[in-house]
Coordinates of C-alpha atoms and ligand atoms in Angstrom, one line a residue:
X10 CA 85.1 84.4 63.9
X11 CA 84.8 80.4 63.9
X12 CA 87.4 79.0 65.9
X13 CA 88.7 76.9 63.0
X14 CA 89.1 80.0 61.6
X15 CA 92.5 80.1 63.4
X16 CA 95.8 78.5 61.6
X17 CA 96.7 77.1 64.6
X18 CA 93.1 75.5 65.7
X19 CA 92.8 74.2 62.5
X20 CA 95.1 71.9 62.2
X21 CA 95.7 70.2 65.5
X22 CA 93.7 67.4 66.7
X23 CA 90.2 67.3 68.1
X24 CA 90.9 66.9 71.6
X25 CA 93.8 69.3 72.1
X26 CA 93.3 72.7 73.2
X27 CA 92.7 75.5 71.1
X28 CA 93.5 78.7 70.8
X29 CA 90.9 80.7 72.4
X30 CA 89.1 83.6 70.7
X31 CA 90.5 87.0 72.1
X32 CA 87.8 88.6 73.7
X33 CA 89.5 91.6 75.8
X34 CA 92.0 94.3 74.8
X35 CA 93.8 96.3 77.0
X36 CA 95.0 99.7 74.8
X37 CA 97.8 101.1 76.8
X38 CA 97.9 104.7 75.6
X39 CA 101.3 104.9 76.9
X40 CA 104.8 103.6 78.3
X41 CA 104.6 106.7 80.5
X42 CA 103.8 106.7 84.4
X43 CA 104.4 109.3 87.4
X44 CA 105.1 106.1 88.9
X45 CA 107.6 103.3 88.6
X46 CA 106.4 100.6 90.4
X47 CA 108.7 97.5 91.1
X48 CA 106.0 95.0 90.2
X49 CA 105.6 96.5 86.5
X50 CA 104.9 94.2 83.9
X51 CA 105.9 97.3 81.2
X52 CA 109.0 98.5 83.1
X53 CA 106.8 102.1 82.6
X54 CA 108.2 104.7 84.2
X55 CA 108.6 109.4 83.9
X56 CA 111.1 108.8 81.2
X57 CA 109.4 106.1 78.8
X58 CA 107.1 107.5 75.9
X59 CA 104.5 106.6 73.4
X60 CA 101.2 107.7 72.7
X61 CA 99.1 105.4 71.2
X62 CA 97.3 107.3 67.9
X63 CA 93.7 107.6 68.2
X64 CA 93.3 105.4 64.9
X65 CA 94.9 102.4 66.2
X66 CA 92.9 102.3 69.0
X67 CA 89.8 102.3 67.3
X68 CA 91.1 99.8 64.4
X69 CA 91.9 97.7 67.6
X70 CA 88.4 98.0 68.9
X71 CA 86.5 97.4 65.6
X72 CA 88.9 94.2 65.6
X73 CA 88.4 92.7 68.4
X74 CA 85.0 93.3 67.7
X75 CA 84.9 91.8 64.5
X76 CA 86.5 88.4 66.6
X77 CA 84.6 88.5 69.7
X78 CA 80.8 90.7 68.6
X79 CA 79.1 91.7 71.6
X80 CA 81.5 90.2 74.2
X81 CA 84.4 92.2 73.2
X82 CA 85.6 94.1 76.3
X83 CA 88.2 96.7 75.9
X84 CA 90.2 98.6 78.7
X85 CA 92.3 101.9 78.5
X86 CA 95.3 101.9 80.6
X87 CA 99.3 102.5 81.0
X88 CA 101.6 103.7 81.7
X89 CA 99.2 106.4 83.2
X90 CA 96.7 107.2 80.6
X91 CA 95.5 110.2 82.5
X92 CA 99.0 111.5 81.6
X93 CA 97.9 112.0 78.0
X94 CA 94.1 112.5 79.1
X95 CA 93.4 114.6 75.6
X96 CA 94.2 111.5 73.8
X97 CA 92.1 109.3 76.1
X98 CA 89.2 111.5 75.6
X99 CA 89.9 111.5 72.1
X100 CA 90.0 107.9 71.7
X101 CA 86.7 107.5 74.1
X102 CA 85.0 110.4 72.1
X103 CA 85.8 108.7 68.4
X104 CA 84.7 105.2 69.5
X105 CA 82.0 106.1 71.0
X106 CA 80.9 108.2 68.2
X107 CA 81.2 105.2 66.2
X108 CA 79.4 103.2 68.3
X109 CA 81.9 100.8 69.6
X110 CA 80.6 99.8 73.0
X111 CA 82.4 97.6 75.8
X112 CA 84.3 100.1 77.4
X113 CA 85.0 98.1 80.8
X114 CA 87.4 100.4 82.7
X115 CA 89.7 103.0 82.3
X116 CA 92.8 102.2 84.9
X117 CA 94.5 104.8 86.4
X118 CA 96.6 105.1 89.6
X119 CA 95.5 108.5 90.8
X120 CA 98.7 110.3 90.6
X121 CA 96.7 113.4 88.6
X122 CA 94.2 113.6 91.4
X123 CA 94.7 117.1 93.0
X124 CA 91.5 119.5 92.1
X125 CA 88.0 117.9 92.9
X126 CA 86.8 120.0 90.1
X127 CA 89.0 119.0 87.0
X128 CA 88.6 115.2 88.6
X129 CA 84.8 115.8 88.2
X130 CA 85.6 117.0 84.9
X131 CA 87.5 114.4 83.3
X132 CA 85.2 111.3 84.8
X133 CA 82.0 113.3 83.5
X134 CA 83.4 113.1 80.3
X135 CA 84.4 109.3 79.9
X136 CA 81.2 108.5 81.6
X137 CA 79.6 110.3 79.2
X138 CA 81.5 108.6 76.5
X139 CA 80.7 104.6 77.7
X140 CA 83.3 103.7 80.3
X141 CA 81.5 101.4 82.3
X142 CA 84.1 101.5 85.3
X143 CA 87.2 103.1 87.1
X144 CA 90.2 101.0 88.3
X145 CA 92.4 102.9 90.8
X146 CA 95.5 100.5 91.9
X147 CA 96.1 100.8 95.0
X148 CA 98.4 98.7 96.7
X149 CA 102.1 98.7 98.3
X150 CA 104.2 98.9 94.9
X151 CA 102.1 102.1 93.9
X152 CA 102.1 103.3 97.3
X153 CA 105.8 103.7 97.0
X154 CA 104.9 106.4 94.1
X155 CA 101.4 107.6 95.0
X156 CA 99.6 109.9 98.4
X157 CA 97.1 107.8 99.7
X158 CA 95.2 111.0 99.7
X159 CA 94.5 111.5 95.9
X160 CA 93.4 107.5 95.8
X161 CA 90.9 108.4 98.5
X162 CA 89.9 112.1 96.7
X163 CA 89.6 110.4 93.4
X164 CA 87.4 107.1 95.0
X165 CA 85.4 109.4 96.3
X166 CA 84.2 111.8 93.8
X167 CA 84.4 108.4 91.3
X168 CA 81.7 106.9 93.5
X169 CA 79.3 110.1 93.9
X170 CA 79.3 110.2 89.6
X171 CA 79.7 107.1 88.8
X172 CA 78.4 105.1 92.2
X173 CA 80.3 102.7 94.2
X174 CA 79.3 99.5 92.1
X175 CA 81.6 100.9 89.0
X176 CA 84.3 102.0 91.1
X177 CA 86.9 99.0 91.7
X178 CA 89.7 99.6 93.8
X179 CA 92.4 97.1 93.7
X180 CA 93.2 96.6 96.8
X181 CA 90.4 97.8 98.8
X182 CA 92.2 96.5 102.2
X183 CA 95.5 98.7 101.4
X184 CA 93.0 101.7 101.1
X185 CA 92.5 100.8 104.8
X186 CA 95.8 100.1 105.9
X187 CA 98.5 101.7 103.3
X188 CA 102.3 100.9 103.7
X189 CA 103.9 104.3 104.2
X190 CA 107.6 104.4 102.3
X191 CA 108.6 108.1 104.1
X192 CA 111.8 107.0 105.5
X193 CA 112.3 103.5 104.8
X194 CA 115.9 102.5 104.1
X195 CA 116.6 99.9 101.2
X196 CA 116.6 96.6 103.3
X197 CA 113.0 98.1 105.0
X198 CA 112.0 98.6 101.5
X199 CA 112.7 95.1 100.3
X200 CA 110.9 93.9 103.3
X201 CA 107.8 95.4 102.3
X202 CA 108.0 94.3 98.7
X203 CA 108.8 90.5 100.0
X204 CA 105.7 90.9 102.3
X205 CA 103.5 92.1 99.3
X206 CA 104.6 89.1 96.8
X207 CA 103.8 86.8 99.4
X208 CA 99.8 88.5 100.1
X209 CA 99.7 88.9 96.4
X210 CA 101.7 86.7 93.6
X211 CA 102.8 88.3 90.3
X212 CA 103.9 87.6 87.5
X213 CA 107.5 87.7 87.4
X214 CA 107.8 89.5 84.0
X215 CA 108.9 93.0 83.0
X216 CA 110.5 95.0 86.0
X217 CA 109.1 92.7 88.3
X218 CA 111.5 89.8 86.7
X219 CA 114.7 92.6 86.9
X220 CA 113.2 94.0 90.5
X221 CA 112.2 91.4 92.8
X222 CA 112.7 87.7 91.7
X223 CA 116.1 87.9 93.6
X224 CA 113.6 88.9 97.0
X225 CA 112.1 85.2 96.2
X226 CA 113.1 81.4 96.7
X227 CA 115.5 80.3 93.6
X228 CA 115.0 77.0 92.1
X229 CA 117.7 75.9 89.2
X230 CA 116.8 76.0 85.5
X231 CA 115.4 72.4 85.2
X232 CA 112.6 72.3 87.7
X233 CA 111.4 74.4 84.8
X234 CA 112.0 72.0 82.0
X235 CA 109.0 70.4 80.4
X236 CA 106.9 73.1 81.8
X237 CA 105.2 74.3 79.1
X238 CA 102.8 77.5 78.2
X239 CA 100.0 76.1 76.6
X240 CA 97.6 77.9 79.0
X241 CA 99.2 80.9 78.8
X242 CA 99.4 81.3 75.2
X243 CA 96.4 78.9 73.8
X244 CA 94.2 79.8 76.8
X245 CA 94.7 84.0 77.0
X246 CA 91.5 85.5 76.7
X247 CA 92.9 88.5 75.1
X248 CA 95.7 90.9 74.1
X249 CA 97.8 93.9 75.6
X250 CA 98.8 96.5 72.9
X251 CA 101.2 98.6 73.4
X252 CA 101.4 102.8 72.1
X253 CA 103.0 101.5 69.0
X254 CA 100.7 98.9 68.0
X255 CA 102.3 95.9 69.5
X256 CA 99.7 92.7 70.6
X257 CA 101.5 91.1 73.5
X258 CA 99.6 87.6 74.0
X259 CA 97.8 87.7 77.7
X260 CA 99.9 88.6 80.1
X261 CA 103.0 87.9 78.7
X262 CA 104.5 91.5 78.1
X263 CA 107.4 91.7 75.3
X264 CA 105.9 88.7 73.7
X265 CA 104.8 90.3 70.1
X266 CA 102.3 88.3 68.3
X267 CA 102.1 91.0 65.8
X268 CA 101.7 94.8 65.0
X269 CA 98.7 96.6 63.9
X270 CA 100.6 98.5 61.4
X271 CA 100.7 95.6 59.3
X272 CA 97.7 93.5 60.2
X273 CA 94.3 94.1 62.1
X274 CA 93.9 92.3 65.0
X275 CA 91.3 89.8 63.5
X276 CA 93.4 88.9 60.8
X277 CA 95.8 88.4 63.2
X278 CA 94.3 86.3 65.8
X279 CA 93.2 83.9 61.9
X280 CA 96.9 83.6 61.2
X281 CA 98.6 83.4 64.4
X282 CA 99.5 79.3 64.7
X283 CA 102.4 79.4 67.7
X284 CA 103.8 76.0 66.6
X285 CA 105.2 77.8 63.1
X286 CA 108.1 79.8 64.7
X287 CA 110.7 79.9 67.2
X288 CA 110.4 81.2 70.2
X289 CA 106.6 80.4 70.3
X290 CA 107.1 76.7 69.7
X291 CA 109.1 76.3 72.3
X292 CA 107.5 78.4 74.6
X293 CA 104.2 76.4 73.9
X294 CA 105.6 72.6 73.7
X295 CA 108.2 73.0 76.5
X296 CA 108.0 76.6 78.1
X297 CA 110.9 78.9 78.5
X298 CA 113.3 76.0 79.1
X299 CA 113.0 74.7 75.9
X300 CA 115.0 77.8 75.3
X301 CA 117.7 77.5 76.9
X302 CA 120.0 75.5 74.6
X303 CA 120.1 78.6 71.7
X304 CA 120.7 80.9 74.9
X305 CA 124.0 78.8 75.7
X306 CA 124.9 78.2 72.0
X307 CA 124.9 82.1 72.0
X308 CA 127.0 82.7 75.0
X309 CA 124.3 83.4 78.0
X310 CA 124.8 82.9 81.3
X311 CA 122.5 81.3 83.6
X312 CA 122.1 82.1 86.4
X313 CA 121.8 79.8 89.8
X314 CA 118.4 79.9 90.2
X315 CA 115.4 81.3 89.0
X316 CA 111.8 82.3 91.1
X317 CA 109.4 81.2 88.7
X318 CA 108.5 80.0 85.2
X319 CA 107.9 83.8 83.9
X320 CA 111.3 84.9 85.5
X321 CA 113.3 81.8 83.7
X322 CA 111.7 83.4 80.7
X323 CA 111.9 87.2 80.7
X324 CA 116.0 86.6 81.9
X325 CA 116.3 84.6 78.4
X326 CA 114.2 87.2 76.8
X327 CA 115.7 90.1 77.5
X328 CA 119.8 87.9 76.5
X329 CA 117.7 87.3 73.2
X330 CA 116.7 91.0 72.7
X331 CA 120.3 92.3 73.8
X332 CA 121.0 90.0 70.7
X333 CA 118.5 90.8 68.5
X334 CA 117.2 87.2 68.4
X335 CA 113.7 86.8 67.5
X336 CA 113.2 90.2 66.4
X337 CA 110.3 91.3 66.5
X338 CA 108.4 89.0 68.4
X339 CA 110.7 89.5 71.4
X340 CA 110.7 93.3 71.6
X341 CA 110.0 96.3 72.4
X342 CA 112.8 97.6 74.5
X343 CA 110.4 99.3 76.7
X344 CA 109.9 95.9 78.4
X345 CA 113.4 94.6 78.6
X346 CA 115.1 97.7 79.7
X347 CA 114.4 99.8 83.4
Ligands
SF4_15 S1 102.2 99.3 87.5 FE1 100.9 100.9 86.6 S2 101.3 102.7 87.9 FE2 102.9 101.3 88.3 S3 104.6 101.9 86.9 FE3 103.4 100.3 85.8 S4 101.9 101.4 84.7 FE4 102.7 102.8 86.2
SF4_16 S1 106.9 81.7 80.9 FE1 106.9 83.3 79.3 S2 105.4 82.6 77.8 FE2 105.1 81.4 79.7 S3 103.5 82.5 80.8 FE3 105.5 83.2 81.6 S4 106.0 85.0 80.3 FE4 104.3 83.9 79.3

């Protein structure tokens, strides 16, 4: 695609920023995890479901590919996708059949890895069927959930099939020194979680908005004003979908540009033009603040402070969801609920 192909692009001036061509998608075969990390963007968790079907995963792929040709870069994650590995190696198997390449990584926070032998089995296979690289996460908030020891089995035997260049471990230096939880009371815990947002900044969306914004500095409402998420939204280089076809712009989880059960993701990157509806218009001219006089008008409360931009924004999200305001482009429930 052109990028005056885009509704948006197309009719804004010359020198203001366009919307960028997606050029990654990251499938998440499921809201289901053996973990339920603080920090989750997807409030995933044992008890949330969905399983994405095999033919949405490919009519994503053939989409993005159709937008981006050869640098389209796709990435199979979570919830745990090695959860519902017969559908991952379904979905690998069928796009590879069909020749779709760019299989970057398969993401996975080595929760299954028990048996060297059904661990060799199952990377064999999705080597065999184009994924380029394994992401283990590895760090405090899945440390809380996850043995150090099956991160350091499944590096391992990753490295001796696949070698170390396509194994990325993110982060190497908790590998080294991992935070044990055994024992910690909830105070201890919070400590390590304050400790781990200060090494490493997240975005404050998801569980991580409902979880930890309260561990963090509060600033009121309007520092936030005039803030607005042009970069975010104009500059993401690609799209999250979710197990039932939802394409969340960037990062920004619960943020629906569209499903896939209606449109295919080319089609929808043409039509999408964020300064033709509420909450997108806002959220790109003035950012989340510019939200916060139909919050007030429909009886929210603010609260004293908020951490960040992303945590201003996911609190009035999740009011306008409990409303069903800006159905569906604020949903699914899976990311306003833990
Ligand atoms: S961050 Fe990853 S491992 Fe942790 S709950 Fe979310 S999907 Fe699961
Ligand atoms: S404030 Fe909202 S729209 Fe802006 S980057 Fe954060 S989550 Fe995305």
């Amino acid at each position: 695609m052109n990028i005056l192909d885009n509704q948006y692009n197309l009719h804004i001036g010359k020198q203001q920023a366009k919307l960028k061509v997606w050029r990654y998608a990251g499938l998440m075969l499921t809201y289901k995890c053996s973990a339920a990390c603080a920090f989750c963007y997807y409030c995933c968790d044992p008890q949330q479901e969905g399983l994405m079907p095999a033919d949405v995963a490919l009519s994503a792929w053939e989409g993005l590919v159709r937008l981006a040709g050869k640098d389209a870069r796709v990435h199979l994650t979570g919830g745990e996708p090695f959860l519902v590995f017969d559908r991952l190696a379904e979905i690998t198997k069928q796009a590879h059949k069909a020749g779709l390449t760019g299989l970057e990584y398969v993401e996975t926070n080595a929760s299954w890895a028990n048996q060297a032998p059904d661990i060799r089995e199952k990377l064999n296979f999705l080597a065999g069927h184009g994924m380029e690289k394994l992401k283990i996460s590895c760090d405090p908030f899945h440390q809380e959930f996850i043995e150090i020891q099956k991160v350091i089995l499944l590096k391992t035997i990753a490295e001796e099939i696949l070698g170390p260049e396509r194994v990325m471990v993110r982060w190497q230096r908790y590998l080294q020194n991992p935070v044990n939880f055994q024992g910690l009371n909830h105070s201890e815990k919070q400590d390590v979680y304050r400790q781990a947002l200060r090494d490493d900044p997240c975005r404050l969306t998801g569980r991580a908005a409902f979880c930890l914004a309260d561990l963090l500095p509060q600033r009121p409402w309007t520092e936030f004003l005039r803030n607005p998420c042009s970069q975010a939204i104009l500059g993401a280089k690609g799209v999250h979908i979710d197990p039932y076809g939802n394409v969340f712009s960037g990062q920004c989880s619960g943020l629906v540009v569209g499903n896939l059960a209606t449109q295919k993701l080319d089609m929808m990157w043409r039509d999408f033009n964020p300064l033709a509806c509420p909450p997108w218009k806002q959220l790109l001219t003035e950012g989340p603040a510019g939200l916060m006089d139909e919050a007030l008008a429909q009886g929210y409360t603010r609260r004293p402070g908020y951490a960040s931009k992303c945590h201003l924004c996911t609190d009035l999200r999740r009011f306008f969801f409990d409303k069903s305001l800006f159905w569906p482009i604020i949903s699914p429930k899976e990311c306003y609920h833990i």
